[in-house]
Amino acid sequence: MARYTGPVCKLCRREGVKLFLKGDKCIQKCTLERHGRNTRPGQHGTSRARKESGYAKQLREKQRVRRTYGVLERQFSKHFVAAARRPGKTSENLLQILEMRLDNLVYRLGFADSRAQARQLVNHGHFVVNGRKTDIPSFIAKPNDVIAVRDSNKSLEYFKSRALLLSQKGIPTWLRLDVNAMSGRVLTLPSRTDLELPFDEQMVVEYYQR
């Protein structure tokens, strides 16, 4: 399965914003904020920035969204096509599809510190959806779906220590967490106002519709 394996801090430097690809580690220690590192990566990173065209701004916004959710280009374009086919605003549909991915839900529920870690946990088969083992990070959940840690894995040291942290972690209002059962339920599709995201998804729509 294709995935990005390079240094994730380089992605934040390229986009010029914190993408929180390492979870809480990005709050404690960030190369983007380190003296002299708030520049684009590469030998031309310190050169004077040129004025961006409309296309360049749309491309950068698309890259920010894609990298935030840890999705490669081919998968991201498929999500956009699916969003465009749904009724309603394409931009909001796209965010809903990305938020309803299993790896993102595992992250939002607090079972992982980052989406990359959540993706690894899902790949290793630690979760079930509606009682059925699901190890596909791109699986799209629906309202009323229940995501839970497999019974055989609850005794693992990772999930034991995780259970102690879950009660202290805030989760979105469109999700419900049951700490004792180590499970979460999708109450409804998230709206744009439910998501505090540092990008303009409408520019992503403009990029693909150019």
mmCIF file of C-alpha atoms in Angstrom:
data_model
loop_
_atom_site.group_PDB
_atom_site.id
_atom_site.type_symbol
_atom_site.label_atom_id
_atom_site.label_comp_id
_atom_site.label_asym_id
_atom_site.label_seq_id
_atom_site.Cartn_x
_atom_site.Cartn_y
_atom_site.Cartn_z
ATOM 1 C CA MET A 1 0.000 0.000 0.000
ATOM 2 C CA ALA A 2 1.448 3.335 -1.102
ATOM 3 C CA ARG A 3 2.116 5.930 1.567
ATOM 4 C CA TYR A 4 4.456 8.839 2.245
ATOM 5 C CA THR A 5 7.519 7.708 4.205
ATOM 6 C CA GLY A 6 9.607 10.887 4.256
ATOM 7 C CA PRO A 7 10.021 13.430 7.083
ATOM 8 C CA VAL A 8 6.622 14.906 7.861
ATOM 9 C CA CYS A 9 8.058 18.154 9.219
ATOM 10 C CA LYS A 10 9.223 18.896 5.684
ATOM 11 C CA LEU A 11 5.581 18.858 4.564
ATOM 12 C CA CYS A 12 4.628 21.475 7.156
ATOM 13 C CA ARG A 13 7.558 23.655 6.097
ATOM 14 C CA ARG A 14 6.538 23.351 2.452
ATOM 15 C CA GLU A 15 2.964 24.400 3.194
ATOM 16 C CA GLY A 16 4.027 27.093 5.658
ATOM 17 C CA VAL A 17 1.473 26.035 8.295
ATOM 18 C CA LYS A 18 1.231 23.472 11.074
ATOM 19 C CA LEU A 19 -0.510 20.371 9.783
ATOM 20 C CA PHE A 20 -0.172 18.510 13.125
ATOM 21 C CA LEU A 21 1.048 15.376 11.363
ATOM 22 C CA LYS A 22 2.711 14.179 14.594
ATOM 23 C CA GLY A 23 -0.218 14.951 16.861
ATOM 24 C CA ASP A 24 0.671 16.438 20.253
ATOM 25 C CA LYS A 25 4.380 16.366 19.402
ATOM 26 C CA CYS A 26 3.728 19.254 17.013
ATOM 27 C CA ILE A 27 2.602 21.375 19.978
ATOM 28 C CA GLN A 28 5.627 20.548 22.127
ATOM 29 C CA LYS A 29 8.325 20.727 19.453
ATOM 30 C CA CYS A 30 7.934 22.071 15.928
ATOM 31 C CA THR A 31 10.643 22.692 13.338
ATOM 32 C CA LEU A 32 8.352 25.211 11.646
ATOM 33 C CA GLU A 33 8.684 27.484 14.679
ATOM 34 C CA ARG A 34 12.366 26.818 15.292
ATOM 35 C CA HIS A 35 14.639 29.767 14.591
ATOM 36 C CA GLY A 36 15.743 29.809 10.994
ATOM 37 C CA ARG A 37 13.588 26.846 9.911
ATOM 38 C CA ASN A 38 10.393 28.677 8.940
ATOM 39 C CA THR A 39 11.352 28.355 5.286
ATOM 40 C CA ARG A 40 10.531 26.049 2.426
ATOM 41 C CA PRO A 41 12.641 22.861 2.298
ATOM 42 C CA GLY A 42 15.398 22.518 -0.293
ATOM 43 C CA GLN A 43 18.313 24.641 -1.442
ATOM 44 C CA HIS A 44 16.024 27.398 -2.720
ATOM 45 C CA GLY A 45 13.914 27.566 0.421
ATOM 46 C CA THR A 46 15.534 30.768 1.645
ATOM 47 C CA SER A 47 15.152 32.597 -1.676
ATOM 48 C CA ARG A 48 12.694 35.453 -1.984
ATOM 49 C CA ALA A 49 9.148 34.204 -2.408
ATOM 50 C CA ARG A 50 7.512 35.199 -5.677
ATOM 51 C CA LYS A 51 3.904 36.289 -6.004
ATOM 52 C CA GLU A 52 1.686 33.235 -6.380
ATOM 53 C CA SER A 53 -0.782 32.900 -9.223
ATOM 54 C CA GLY A 54 -4.383 31.843 -8.655
ATOM 55 C CA TYR A 55 -3.523 28.327 -9.789
ATOM 56 C CA ALA A 56 -0.574 28.133 -7.385
ATOM 57 C CA LYS A 57 -2.784 29.166 -4.453
ATOM 58 C CA GLN A 58 -5.360 26.513 -5.370
ATOM 59 C CA LEU A 59 -2.635 23.874 -5.674
ATOM 60 C CA ARG A 60 -1.147 24.734 -2.293
ATOM 61 C CA GLU A 61 -4.571 24.590 -0.635
ATOM 62 C CA LYS A 62 -5.239 21.184 -2.197
ATOM 63 C CA GLN A 63 -1.865 19.935 -0.961
ATOM 64 C CA ARG A 64 -2.577 21.201 2.569
ATOM 65 C CA VAL A 65 -5.872 19.308 2.740
ATOM 66 C CA ARG A 66 -4.435 16.153 1.207
ATOM 67 C CA ARG A 67 -1.401 16.095 3.482
ATOM 68 C CA THR A 68 -3.417 16.903 6.597
ATOM 69 C CA TYR A 69 -5.477 13.743 6.102
ATOM 70 C CA GLY A 70 -2.512 11.674 4.906
ATOM 71 C CA VAL A 71 -4.057 10.801 1.541
ATOM 72 C CA LEU A 72 -2.075 10.359 -1.662
ATOM 73 C CA GLU A 73 -3.111 12.117 -4.868
ATOM 74 C CA ARG A 74 -4.901 9.223 -6.560
ATOM 75 C CA GLN A 75 -7.053 8.452 -3.519
ATOM 76 C CA PHE A 76 -7.737 12.155 -2.928
ATOM 77 C CA SER A 77 -8.973 12.687 -6.485
ATOM 78 C CA LYS A 78 -11.310 9.698 -6.066
ATOM 79 C CA HIS A 79 -12.717 11.282 -2.920
ATOM 80 C CA PHE A 80 -13.299 14.506 -4.862
ATOM 81 C CA VAL A 81 -15.168 12.687 -7.646
ATOM 82 C CA ALA A 82 -17.362 10.987 -5.030
ATOM 83 C CA ALA A 83 -18.010 14.361 -3.348
ATOM 84 C CA ALA A 84 -18.962 15.993 -6.660
ATOM 85 C CA ARG A 85 -21.554 13.292 -7.312
ATOM 86 C CA ARG A 86 -23.312 13.829 -3.983
ATOM 87 C CA PRO A 87 -26.066 16.431 -3.646
ATOM 88 C CA GLY A 88 -25.111 19.610 -1.835
ATOM 89 C CA LYS A 89 -21.887 21.627 -1.731
ATOM 90 C CA THR A 90 -18.948 19.700 -3.144
ATOM 91 C CA SER A 91 -16.520 21.344 -0.724
ATOM 92 C CA GLU A 92 -18.496 20.257 2.347
ATOM 93 C CA ASN A 93 -19.085 16.792 0.883
ATOM 94 C CA LEU A 94 -15.344 16.388 0.402
ATOM 95 C CA LEU A 95 -14.606 17.246 4.026
ATOM 96 C CA GLN A 96 -17.295 14.832 5.198
ATOM 97 C CA ILE A 97 -15.799 12.004 3.155
ATOM 98 C CA LEU A 98 -12.328 12.715 4.534
ATOM 99 C CA GLU A 99 -13.639 12.947 8.100
ATOM 100 C CA MET A 100 -15.575 9.682 7.778
ATOM 101 C CA ARG A 101 -12.511 7.681 6.760
ATOM 102 C CA LEU A 102 -11.807 4.996 9.338
ATOM 103 C CA ASP A 103 -8.267 6.173 10.058
ATOM 104 C CA ASN A 104 -9.532 9.706 10.711
ATOM 105 C CA LEU A 105 -12.333 8.453 12.996
ATOM 106 C CA VAL A 106 -9.853 6.417 15.036
ATOM 107 C CA TYR A 107 -7.795 9.597 15.413
ATOM 108 C CA ARG A 108 -10.805 11.800 16.245
ATOM 109 C CA LEU A 109 -11.995 9.336 18.901
ATOM 110 C CA GLY A 110 -8.619 9.557 20.627
ATOM 111 C CA PHE A 111 -7.365 6.026 19.994
ATOM 112 C CA ALA A 112 -4.284 7.484 18.269
ATOM 113 C CA ASP A 113 -2.204 10.665 18.578
ATOM 114 C CA SER A 114 -2.074 11.289 14.837
ATOM 115 C CA ARG A 115 -3.736 10.137 11.645
ATOM 116 C CA ALA A 116 -0.566 8.301 10.628
ATOM 117 C CA GLN A 117 -0.612 6.322 13.878
ATOM 118 C CA ALA A 118 -4.335 5.661 13.430
ATOM 119 C CA ARG A 119 -3.684 4.364 9.925
ATOM 120 C CA GLN A 120 -1.089 1.934 11.290
ATOM 121 C CA LEU A 121 -3.445 0.684 14.014
ATOM 122 C CA VAL A 122 -6.189 0.078 11.458
ATOM 123 C CA ASN A 123 -3.789 -1.684 9.100
ATOM 124 C CA HIS A 124 -2.781 -4.036 11.906
ATOM 125 C CA GLY A 125 -6.392 -5.063 12.404
ATOM 126 C CA HIS A 126 -7.002 -3.639 15.888
ATOM 127 C CA PHE A 127 -10.508 -2.318 15.124
ATOM 128 C CA VAL A 128 -13.943 -3.564 14.175
ATOM 129 C CA VAL A 129 -16.769 -1.617 12.534
ATOM 130 C CA ASN A 130 -20.211 -2.783 13.616
ATOM 131 C CA GLY A 131 -18.593 -5.919 15.022
ATOM 132 C CA ARG A 132 -16.740 -6.794 11.817
ATOM 133 C CA LYS A 133 -12.948 -6.617 11.579
ATOM 134 C CA THR A 134 -11.923 -3.820 9.224
ATOM 135 C CA ASP A 135 -8.281 -3.152 8.363
ATOM 136 C CA ILE A 136 -8.788 -0.684 5.499
ATOM 137 C CA PRO A 137 -7.908 2.901 6.540
ATOM 138 C CA SER A 138 -9.892 4.392 3.626
ATOM 139 C CA PHE A 139 -13.113 2.627 4.668
ATOM 140 C CA ILE A 140 -15.896 5.260 4.700
ATOM 141 C CA ALA A 141 -18.142 4.978 7.736
ATOM 142 C CA LYS A 142 -21.752 6.124 7.963
ATOM 143 C CA PRO A 143 -23.887 7.662 10.729
ATOM 144 C CA ASN A 144 -24.703 5.143 13.499
ATOM 145 C CA ASP A 145 -21.644 3.023 12.682
ATOM 146 C CA VAL A 146 -19.756 1.821 15.762
ATOM 147 C CA ILE A 147 -15.937 1.721 15.737
ATOM 148 C CA ALA A 148 -14.453 -0.367 18.540
ATOM 149 C CA VAL A 149 -11.200 -1.976 19.602
ATOM 150 C CA ARG A 150 -11.290 -5.722 19.018
ATOM 151 C CA ASP A 151 -12.006 -7.667 22.214
ATOM 152 C CA SER A 152 -8.832 -9.725 21.768
ATOM 153 C CA ASN A 153 -6.741 -6.524 21.616
ATOM 154 C CA LYS A 154 -8.148 -4.640 24.608
ATOM 155 C CA SER A 155 -5.662 -6.405 26.875
ATOM 156 C CA LEU A 156 -2.688 -5.012 24.954
ATOM 157 C CA GLU A 157 -0.562 -2.586 26.955
ATOM 158 C CA TYR A 158 -1.104 0.175 24.381
ATOM 159 C CA PHE A 159 -4.883 0.143 24.720
ATOM 160 C CA LYS A 160 -4.717 -0.226 28.513
ATOM 161 C CA SER A 161 -2.705 2.974 28.769
ATOM 162 C CA ARG A 162 -4.867 4.602 26.113
ATOM 163 C CA ALA A 163 -8.027 3.953 28.118
ATOM 164 C CA LEU A 164 -6.622 6.115 30.937
ATOM 165 C CA LEU A 165 -6.147 9.036 28.544
ATOM 166 C CA LEU A 166 -9.460 8.816 26.707
ATOM 167 C CA SER A 167 -11.520 10.216 29.577
ATOM 168 C CA GLN A 168 -9.392 13.386 29.493
ATOM 169 C CA LYS A 169 -9.566 13.865 25.743
ATOM 170 C CA GLY A 170 -12.237 15.982 24.109
ATOM 171 C CA ILE A 171 -13.929 14.599 21.011
ATOM 172 C CA PRO A 172 -16.108 16.263 18.359
ATOM 173 C CA THR A 173 -19.817 16.695 19.085
ATOM 174 C CA TRP A 174 -20.768 14.527 16.093
ATOM 175 C CA LEU A 175 -19.080 11.514 17.727
ATOM 176 C CA ARG A 176 -19.801 9.645 20.963
ATOM 177 C CA LEU A 177 -17.128 7.811 22.931
ATOM 178 C CA ASP A 178 -17.654 4.938 25.354
ATOM 179 C CA VAL A 179 -14.412 4.657 27.318
ATOM 180 C CA ASN A 180 -15.427 1.492 29.182
ATOM 181 C CA ALA A 181 -16.280 -0.344 25.960
ATOM 182 C CA MET A 182 -13.346 1.237 24.082
ATOM 183 C CA SER A 183 -15.716 2.147 21.265
ATOM 184 C CA GLY A 184 -17.146 5.156 19.519
ATOM 185 C CA ARG A 185 -20.286 5.865 17.518
ATOM 186 C CA VAL A 186 -20.790 8.215 14.574
ATOM 187 C CA LEU A 187 -23.843 10.283 15.503
ATOM 188 C CA THR A 188 -24.136 12.298 12.302
ATOM 189 C CA LEU A 189 -22.154 13.686 9.392
ATOM 190 C CA PRO A 190 -20.028 16.658 10.483
ATOM 191 C CA SER A 191 -20.890 20.115 9.208
ATOM 192 C CA ARG A 192 -18.286 22.718 8.289
ATOM 193 C CA THR A 193 -18.934 24.593 11.535
ATOM 194 C CA ASP A 194 -18.062 21.426 13.488
ATOM 195 C CA LEU A 195 -14.588 21.294 11.961
ATOM 196 C CA GLU A 196 -11.819 23.696 12.943
ATOM 197 C CA LEU A 197 -9.599 23.297 9.917
ATOM 198 C CA PRO A 198 -6.905 25.741 8.737
ATOM 199 C CA PHE A 199 -7.719 25.733 5.021
ATOM 200 C CA ASP A 200 -10.218 26.881 2.416
ATOM 201 C CA GLU A 201 -11.722 23.762 0.849
ATOM 202 C CA GLN A 202 -13.530 25.823 -1.792
ATOM 203 C CA MET A 203 -10.152 26.482 -3.433
ATOM 204 C CA VAL A 204 -9.711 22.711 -3.735
ATOM 205 C CA VAL A 205 -12.967 22.549 -5.691
ATOM 206 C CA GLU A 206 -11.763 25.376 -7.923
ATOM 207 C CA TYR A 207 -8.479 23.512 -8.507
ATOM 208 C CA TYR A 208 -10.222 20.383 -9.799
ATOM 209 C CA GLN A 209 -12.825 22.321 -11.787
ATOM 210 C CA ARG A 210 -10.380 24.608 -13.538
#
